[in-house]
Amino acid sequence: MALDAVPLLRNEALTALAAAGDDAALRAWHTAYLGRKDGRLTGILRTLGSLSIEDRKTVGAAATALTLELEAAFEAREQELRRSALARSIETGRVDVTLPARPHLQGGLHPVTQLLRKILDACRSMGFSIVEGPEVELDYYNFEALRIPQDHPARDMWDTFWIDERVAGQTPLLLRTQTSPMQIRFMEEHKPPIRIASPGRAYRFEATDTTHEWMMTQVEILAVDEGLNMGHLKGTLLDLFRRLFGPERRIRLQASYFPFVEPGAEVAMDCYVCNGVGTGCASCHGTGWIEMLGAGMVHPEILENMGIDSRKYTGFAAGMGLERLAMQYYGVPDIRWWYQNDLRLLSQF
Ligand SMILES: [Zn+2]
């Protein structure tokens, strides 16, 4: 073995180490030069026996020193590679804070809910309490207690969805056709004076078109007290509409029939778009009036059935459907659009 084998190996090993660019190359380098079994330095140490004692000492010491030097160089190179790999990953994974943010969709209340809240706020400020009842209702509360017995022709107007299950000893279950059942439920538990507004969903078995849906949102108003008459009903509704549609509004009552009131009335409000002029107005179809709700004086028979003395107490009730009112209010021509979840429509309100 040549005496300069150690310095030659040193140059070669350090050059190769500088060229090792990743973890795998580094491992391979370590095995090639410092490996216990086949490493190049081990090879030199194995051949020491062929040298003179003097040379053996010199070369042996140089080889041992080189082993330590190469191990240190290996560790340094390993650190260096780790640092640069970290720097690279920071560079490539960097967040570009100058990019414009992705827009967040901000939710909002459905237009019908917005209108419902306006109406309930107005009712509350007029002294009405808000009460809610079940959407799955007994035939008794939805029809019978409201003077619509089994074979009453008014049931044709209010065909609904029936539930297969029965509550033992009770009338059949159905999806309520109106929020009026809450009148009965409330009067069962409370004595006059009564002032409630009852909002909620109601259902009809109905073919849908631009003005008919099988589900609707209603608000029912009920007041029972001593000496209430049609004047109080009219005044209350006029006040309510003026709070919602402006202080100059007028209302019109036309005689109508509902089994649970006597007398009953269809209530219209003068059109807030044309101020009741009518001619050429799309909102009121040229009539000057907008149909708002059905109302009337609570039938004395209902009060008596609830244990309320109808000679002492009288009451008025009114119920309105909000989807049609919202069509007028927001200028939407098709009632079905409210529940198609189309953001192009809903995000306008
Ligand atoms: Zn009009």
Short mmCIF file of C-alpha atoms and ligand atoms in Angstrom, two decimals:
data_model
loop_
_atom_site.label_atom_id
_atom_site.label_comp_id
_atom_site.label_asym_id
_atom_site.label_seq_id
_atom_site.Cartn_x
_atom_site.Cartn_y
_atom_site.Cartn_z
CA MET A 1 0.00 0.00 0.00
CA ALA A 2 1.27 3.43 -0.95
CA LEU A 3 2.09 5.74 1.95
CA ASP A 4 0.05 8.54 0.45
CA ALA A 5 -3.10 6.37 0.36
CA VAL A 6 -4.62 8.21 3.37
CA PRO A 7 -4.26 11.81 2.06
CA LEU A 8 -5.49 10.63 -1.38
CA LEU A 9 -8.53 8.99 0.18
CA ARG A 10 -9.15 12.14 2.21
CA ASN A 11 -9.38 14.34 -0.90
CA GLU A 12 -11.60 11.86 -2.69
CA ALA A 13 -13.91 11.37 0.28
CA LEU A 14 -14.38 15.09 0.96
CA THR A 15 -15.10 15.82 -2.71
CA ALA A 16 -17.66 13.00 -2.83
CA LEU A 17 -19.25 14.21 0.41
CA ALA A 18 -19.69 17.74 -0.96
CA ALA A 19 -21.44 16.22 -4.00
CA ALA A 20 -23.89 14.14 -1.91
CA GLY A 21 -27.08 16.18 -2.32
CA ASP A 22 -29.69 14.17 -0.41
CA ASP A 23 -30.19 11.73 2.43
CA ALA A 24 -29.80 8.60 0.27
CA ALA A 25 -26.52 9.85 -1.27
CA LEU A 26 -25.27 10.68 2.22
CA ARG A 27 -25.99 7.14 3.50
CA ALA A 28 -24.28 5.65 0.45
CA TRP A 29 -21.24 7.84 1.03
CA HIS A 30 -21.01 6.76 4.67
CA THR A 31 -21.12 3.10 3.73
CA ALA A 32 -18.52 3.58 0.97
CA TYR A 33 -15.91 5.38 3.09
CA LEU A 34 -16.65 4.68 6.74
CA GLY A 35 -18.53 1.36 6.56
CA ARG A 36 -17.21 -1.17 9.11
CA LYS A 37 -17.32 -4.03 6.65
CA ASP A 38 -16.40 -2.75 3.21
CA GLY A 39 -15.55 0.90 3.85
CA ARG A 40 -12.47 2.31 2.19
CA LEU A 41 -10.87 3.37 5.50
CA THR A 42 -11.46 -0.04 7.00
CA GLY A 43 -9.72 -1.43 3.91
CA ILE A 44 -6.63 0.69 4.65
CA LEU A 45 -6.58 -0.37 8.32
CA ARG A 46 -6.75 -4.03 7.26
CA THR A 47 -3.63 -3.70 5.15
CA LEU A 48 -1.50 -2.10 7.88
CA GLY A 49 0.09 -5.51 8.56
CA SER A 50 1.97 -5.38 5.29
CA LEU A 51 3.82 -2.22 6.32
CA SER A 52 6.99 -1.69 8.33
CA ILE A 53 6.51 -0.84 12.01
CA GLU A 54 7.46 2.80 11.39
CA ASP A 55 5.09 3.15 8.45
CA ARG A 56 2.41 1.21 10.28
CA LYS A 57 2.46 3.83 13.08
CA THR A 58 2.35 6.80 10.70
CA VAL A 59 -0.35 5.43 8.41
CA GLY A 60 -2.37 4.03 11.34
CA ALA A 61 -2.43 7.37 13.15
CA ALA A 62 -3.31 9.21 9.91
CA ALA A 63 -6.13 6.73 9.19
CA THR A 64 -7.57 7.08 12.69
CA ALA A 65 -7.42 10.89 12.43
CA LEU A 66 -9.09 10.72 9.02
CA THR A 67 -11.88 8.51 10.44
CA LEU A 68 -12.66 11.15 13.06
CA GLU A 69 -12.41 13.95 10.48
CA LEU A 70 -14.74 12.22 8.02
CA GLU A 71 -17.30 11.36 10.73
CA ALA A 72 -17.35 15.07 11.74
CA ALA A 73 -17.57 16.16 8.09
CA PHE A 74 -20.44 13.69 7.57
CA GLU A 75 -22.40 15.11 10.48
CA ALA A 76 -21.80 18.69 9.33
CA ARG A 77 -22.96 17.84 5.81
CA GLU A 78 -26.03 16.08 7.19
CA GLN A 79 -26.97 19.20 9.20
CA GLU A 80 -26.40 21.39 6.18
CA LEU A 81 -28.69 19.27 3.98
CA ARG A 82 -31.40 19.30 6.64
CA ARG A 83 -31.27 23.07 6.93
CA SER A 84 -31.52 23.63 3.20
CA ALA A 85 -34.39 21.13 2.90
CA LEU A 86 -36.26 23.05 5.62
CA ALA A 87 -35.55 26.35 3.90
CA ARG A 88 -36.85 24.91 0.60
CA SER A 89 -40.09 23.65 2.16
CA ILE A 90 -40.68 27.02 3.80
CA GLU A 91 -40.10 28.74 0.48
CA THR A 92 -42.39 26.48 -1.56
CA GLY A 93 -45.14 26.24 1.08
CA ARG A 94 -45.17 29.95 1.72
CA VAL A 95 -48.57 31.70 2.00
CA ASP A 96 -48.89 34.58 -0.40
CA VAL A 97 -50.54 37.20 1.78
CA THR A 98 -50.98 39.53 -1.19
CA LEU A 99 -53.52 37.19 -2.88
CA PRO A 100 -57.12 38.49 -2.74
CA ALA A 101 -59.27 36.61 -0.19
CA ARG A 102 -61.88 34.10 -1.33
CA PRO A 103 -65.30 35.69 -0.82
CA HIS A 104 -67.40 34.30 2.05
CA LEU A 105 -71.11 33.80 1.41
CA GLN A 106 -72.98 35.67 4.10
CA GLY A 107 -76.32 34.16 5.01
CA GLY A 108 -79.49 36.13 5.64
CA LEU A 109 -83.07 35.67 6.74
CA HIS A 110 -85.54 34.41 4.14
CA PRO A 111 -87.77 37.24 2.85
CA VAL A 112 -90.88 35.53 4.23
CA THR A 113 -89.18 35.25 7.65
CA GLN A 114 -88.22 38.94 7.44
CA LEU A 115 -91.85 39.87 6.77
CA LEU A 116 -93.06 37.53 9.54
CA ARG A 117 -90.73 39.24 12.03
CA LYS A 118 -91.99 42.68 10.98
CA ILE A 119 -95.58 41.57 11.53
CA LEU A 120 -94.81 39.95 14.90
CA ASP A 121 -92.90 43.06 16.03
CA ALA A 122 -95.97 45.15 15.17
CA CYS A 123 -98.28 42.69 16.99
CA ARG A 124 -96.02 42.67 20.05
CA SER A 125 -95.97 46.47 20.21
CA MET A 126 -99.79 46.39 20.14
CA GLY A 127 -99.87 44.16 23.22
CA PHE A 128 -100.22 40.71 21.63
CA SER A 129 -98.23 37.77 23.02
CA ILE A 130 -96.62 35.39 20.53
CA VAL A 131 -97.63 31.73 20.96
CA GLU A 132 -96.79 28.76 18.76
CA GLY A 133 -98.51 25.40 18.33
CA PRO A 134 -97.92 22.00 16.70
CA GLU A 135 -97.88 21.57 12.91
CA VAL A 136 -99.15 17.99 13.27
CA GLU A 137 -102.56 18.60 14.74
CA LEU A 138 -105.63 16.67 15.84
CA ASP A 139 -108.71 16.85 13.64
CA TYR A 140 -110.48 18.13 16.77
CA TYR A 141 -108.38 21.31 17.03
CA ASN A 142 -108.01 21.91 13.30
CA PHE A 143 -111.66 21.37 12.36
CA GLU A 144 -114.19 20.17 14.92
CA ALA A 145 -113.58 22.70 17.68
CA LEU A 146 -113.64 25.43 15.03
CA ARG A 147 -117.17 24.43 14.00
CA ILE A 148 -116.13 22.37 10.99
CA PRO A 149 -117.52 18.87 11.71
CA GLN A 150 -116.76 15.74 9.65
CA ASP A 151 -119.24 16.33 6.82
CA HIS A 152 -119.02 20.14 6.70
CA PRO A 153 -118.59 21.46 3.11
CA ALA A 154 -115.82 23.82 4.28
CA ARG A 155 -113.57 20.76 4.62
CA ASP A 156 -113.38 20.62 0.81
CA MET A 157 -111.66 24.02 0.81
CA TRP A 158 -109.16 22.84 3.38
CA ASP A 159 -108.18 19.38 2.24
CA THR A 160 -104.86 18.49 3.79
CA PHE A 161 -102.28 15.76 4.42
CA TRP A 162 -103.38 13.08 6.87
CA ILE A 163 -101.11 11.12 9.19
CA ASP A 164 -101.50 7.31 9.26
CA GLU A 165 -100.78 6.97 12.99
CA ARG A 166 -103.55 7.61 15.49
CA VAL A 167 -103.41 8.77 19.08
CA ALA A 168 -105.54 6.34 21.10
CA GLY A 169 -108.91 7.84 21.98
CA GLN A 170 -108.28 10.96 19.86
CA THR A 171 -109.48 12.27 16.51
CA PRO A 172 -107.19 11.61 13.46
CA LEU A 173 -103.90 13.45 12.99
CA LEU A 174 -103.26 15.80 10.10
CA LEU A 175 -100.96 18.61 9.01
CA ARG A 176 -102.82 21.70 10.20
CA THR A 177 -104.51 23.74 7.45
CA GLN A 178 -104.29 26.99 9.39
CA THR A 179 -102.83 28.39 12.61
CA SER A 180 -106.36 28.78 14.06
CA PRO A 181 -106.10 25.57 16.18
CA MET A 182 -103.96 27.67 18.53
CA GLN A 183 -107.08 29.74 19.33
CA ILE A 184 -108.65 26.62 20.82
CA ARG A 185 -105.48 25.36 22.50
CA PHE A 186 -104.91 28.78 24.10
CA MET A 187 -108.52 29.29 25.24
CA GLU A 188 -108.46 25.81 26.85
CA GLU A 189 -105.68 27.00 29.14
CA HIS A 190 -106.33 30.74 29.56
CA LYS A 191 -109.23 32.95 30.56
CA PRO A 192 -109.93 36.44 29.09
CA PRO A 193 -108.54 38.98 28.55
CA ILE A 194 -106.68 37.20 25.72
CA ARG A 195 -104.46 38.83 23.13
CA ILE A 196 -102.28 36.44 21.11
CA ALA A 197 -100.58 36.28 17.72
CA SER A 198 -99.77 32.78 16.55
CA PRO A 199 -97.31 32.33 13.68
CA GLY A 200 -96.38 29.09 11.95
CA ARG A 201 -96.64 26.81 8.95
CA ALA A 202 -99.89 25.44 7.60
CA TYR A 203 -100.52 22.91 4.84
CA ARG A 204 -103.07 22.26 2.11
CA PHE A 205 -103.46 19.35 -0.29
CA GLU A 206 -103.27 21.65 -3.27
CA ALA A 207 -102.12 21.68 -6.89
CA THR A 208 -99.42 24.34 -7.10
CA ASP A 209 -99.46 27.28 -9.48
CA THR A 210 -98.24 30.88 -9.40
CA THR A 211 -100.48 31.75 -6.43
CA HIS A 212 -100.95 28.35 -4.70
CA GLU A 213 -98.49 26.36 -2.63
CA TRP A 214 -99.09 23.28 -0.46
CA MET A 215 -97.25 24.89 2.44
CA MET A 216 -97.70 28.42 3.73
CA THR A 217 -96.71 30.62 6.64
CA GLN A 218 -99.60 32.12 8.58
CA VAL A 219 -100.11 34.53 11.40
CA GLU A 220 -103.31 34.25 13.43
CA ILE A 221 -104.48 37.03 15.72
CA LEU A 222 -106.99 36.44 18.54
CA ALA A 223 -108.37 38.87 21.10
CA VAL A 224 -111.06 38.02 23.66
CA ASP A 225 -112.27 40.55 26.20
CA GLU A 226 -115.34 42.32 27.52
CA GLY A 227 -117.06 44.51 24.93
CA LEU A 228 -114.92 43.79 21.87
CA ASN A 229 -116.69 44.49 18.55
CA MET A 230 -115.99 44.83 14.81
CA GLY A 231 -114.72 48.37 15.42
CA HIS A 232 -111.88 46.97 17.54
CA LEU A 233 -111.10 44.41 14.84
CA LYS A 234 -111.00 47.06 12.15
CA GLY A 235 -108.95 49.45 14.28
CA THR A 236 -106.43 46.75 15.17
CA LEU A 237 -105.95 45.65 11.55
CA LEU A 238 -105.75 49.24 10.30
CA ASP A 239 -103.08 49.99 12.91
CA LEU A 240 -101.18 46.83 11.96
CA PHE A 241 -101.23 47.60 8.22
CA ARG A 242 -100.21 51.21 8.81
CA ARG A 243 -97.24 50.09 10.86
CA LEU A 244 -96.21 47.80 7.99
CA PHE A 245 -97.18 49.72 4.86
CA GLY A 246 -97.30 53.37 5.83
CA PRO A 247 -99.51 55.73 7.89
CA GLU A 248 -101.83 56.69 5.01
CA ARG A 249 -103.21 53.16 4.44
CA ARG A 250 -106.95 52.47 4.44
CA ILE A 251 -108.74 49.14 4.80
CA ARG A 252 -111.95 47.65 3.44
CA LEU A 253 -114.08 44.93 5.02
CA GLN A 254 -116.40 42.83 2.85
CA ALA A 255 -118.82 40.31 4.32
CA SER A 256 -117.59 36.78 4.00
CA TYR A 257 -118.10 33.34 5.54
CA PHE A 258 -115.79 31.32 7.78
CA PRO A 259 -117.36 28.69 10.06
CA PHE A 260 -115.51 29.93 13.16
CA VAL A 261 -116.53 33.61 13.02
CA GLU A 262 -119.83 35.48 12.97
CA PRO A 263 -119.87 37.89 11.25
CA GLY A 264 -116.89 37.21 8.98
CA ALA A 265 -115.06 39.49 6.59
CA GLU A 266 -112.49 39.54 3.82
CA VAL A 267 -110.15 42.41 4.60
CA ALA A 268 -108.39 44.38 1.87
CA MET A 269 -105.94 47.27 2.11
CA ASP A 270 -105.64 50.06 -0.43
CA CYS A 271 -102.67 49.42 -2.71
CA TYR A 272 -99.49 51.02 -1.37
CA VAL A 273 -97.93 51.10 -4.85
CA CYS A 274 -100.62 53.20 -6.58
CA ASN A 275 -102.22 54.55 -3.38
CA GLY A 276 -105.54 52.96 -4.31
CA VAL A 277 -105.79 54.56 -7.78
CA GLY A 278 -105.61 51.19 -9.48
CA THR A 279 -105.37 52.20 -13.13
CA GLY A 280 -102.48 50.39 -14.80
CA CYS A 281 -101.05 49.12 -11.48
CA ALA A 282 -99.59 45.62 -11.60
CA SER A 283 -99.43 45.17 -7.82
CA CYS A 284 -103.21 45.38 -7.34
CA HIS A 285 -104.14 44.29 -10.88
CA GLY A 286 -105.83 47.63 -11.46
CA THR A 287 -108.32 47.28 -8.58
CA GLY A 288 -106.67 49.68 -6.12
CA TRP A 289 -107.08 47.06 -3.36
CA ILE A 290 -104.94 44.19 -2.06
CA GLU A 291 -106.65 41.24 -0.35
CA MET A 292 -104.89 40.85 2.98
CA LEU A 293 -106.69 38.37 5.21
CA GLY A 294 -109.84 36.78 6.53
CA ALA A 295 -111.24 37.96 9.86
CA GLY A 296 -114.33 38.19 12.00
CA MET A 297 -115.87 38.02 15.46
CA VAL A 298 -115.20 34.71 17.21
CA HIS A 299 -118.35 32.55 17.01
CA PRO A 300 -120.08 32.60 20.45
CA GLU A 301 -120.46 28.82 20.29
CA ILE A 302 -116.66 28.44 20.28
CA LEU A 303 -116.33 30.71 23.33
CA GLU A 304 -119.03 28.72 25.18
CA ASN A 305 -117.30 25.42 24.31
CA MET A 306 -114.16 26.83 25.89
CA GLY A 307 -116.08 27.71 29.05
CA ILE A 308 -116.09 31.45 28.30
CA ASP A 309 -119.36 33.27 28.93
CA SER A 310 -120.31 34.65 25.49
CA ARG A 311 -122.79 37.13 26.98
CA LYS A 312 -119.96 38.78 28.87
CA TYR A 313 -117.03 38.24 26.52
CA THR A 314 -116.60 38.68 22.80
CA GLY A 315 -113.57 38.20 20.61
CA PHE A 316 -112.16 38.86 17.17
CA ALA A 317 -109.76 36.80 15.08
CA ALA A 318 -107.83 37.32 11.86
CA GLY A 319 -105.52 35.08 9.86
CA MET A 320 -103.20 35.94 7.03
CA GLY A 321 -100.96 33.97 4.69
CA LEU A 322 -97.52 35.51 4.39
CA GLU A 323 -96.24 34.07 1.10
CA ARG A 324 -98.83 35.96 -0.96
CA LEU A 325 -98.32 39.09 1.10
CA ALA A 326 -94.56 38.74 0.56
CA MET A 327 -95.17 38.49 -3.19
CA GLN A 328 -96.88 41.89 -3.04
CA TYR A 329 -94.38 43.32 -0.61
CA TYR A 330 -91.27 42.33 -2.55
CA GLY A 331 -92.77 42.29 -6.08
CA VAL A 332 -92.27 38.56 -6.72
CA PRO A 333 -94.71 37.18 -9.36
CA ASP A 334 -94.66 33.43 -8.50
CA ILE A 335 -95.36 32.00 -5.02
CA ARG A 336 -93.36 28.85 -5.80
CA TRP A 337 -90.16 30.88 -6.12
CA TRP A 338 -90.03 31.39 -2.35
CA TYR A 339 -89.08 27.77 -1.67
CA GLN A 340 -86.88 26.92 -4.66
CA ASN A 341 -83.77 27.97 -2.73
CA ASP A 342 -82.52 30.00 -5.67
CA LEU A 343 -79.90 32.45 -4.38
CA ARG A 344 -80.36 34.67 -7.44
CA LEU A 345 -83.79 35.50 -5.99
CA LEU A 346 -83.18 35.21 -2.24
CA SER A 347 -79.96 37.23 -2.13
CA GLN A 348 -81.85 40.28 -3.40
CA PHE A 349 -83.62 40.76 -0.07
ZN ZN B 1 -102.04 49.35 -7.10
#
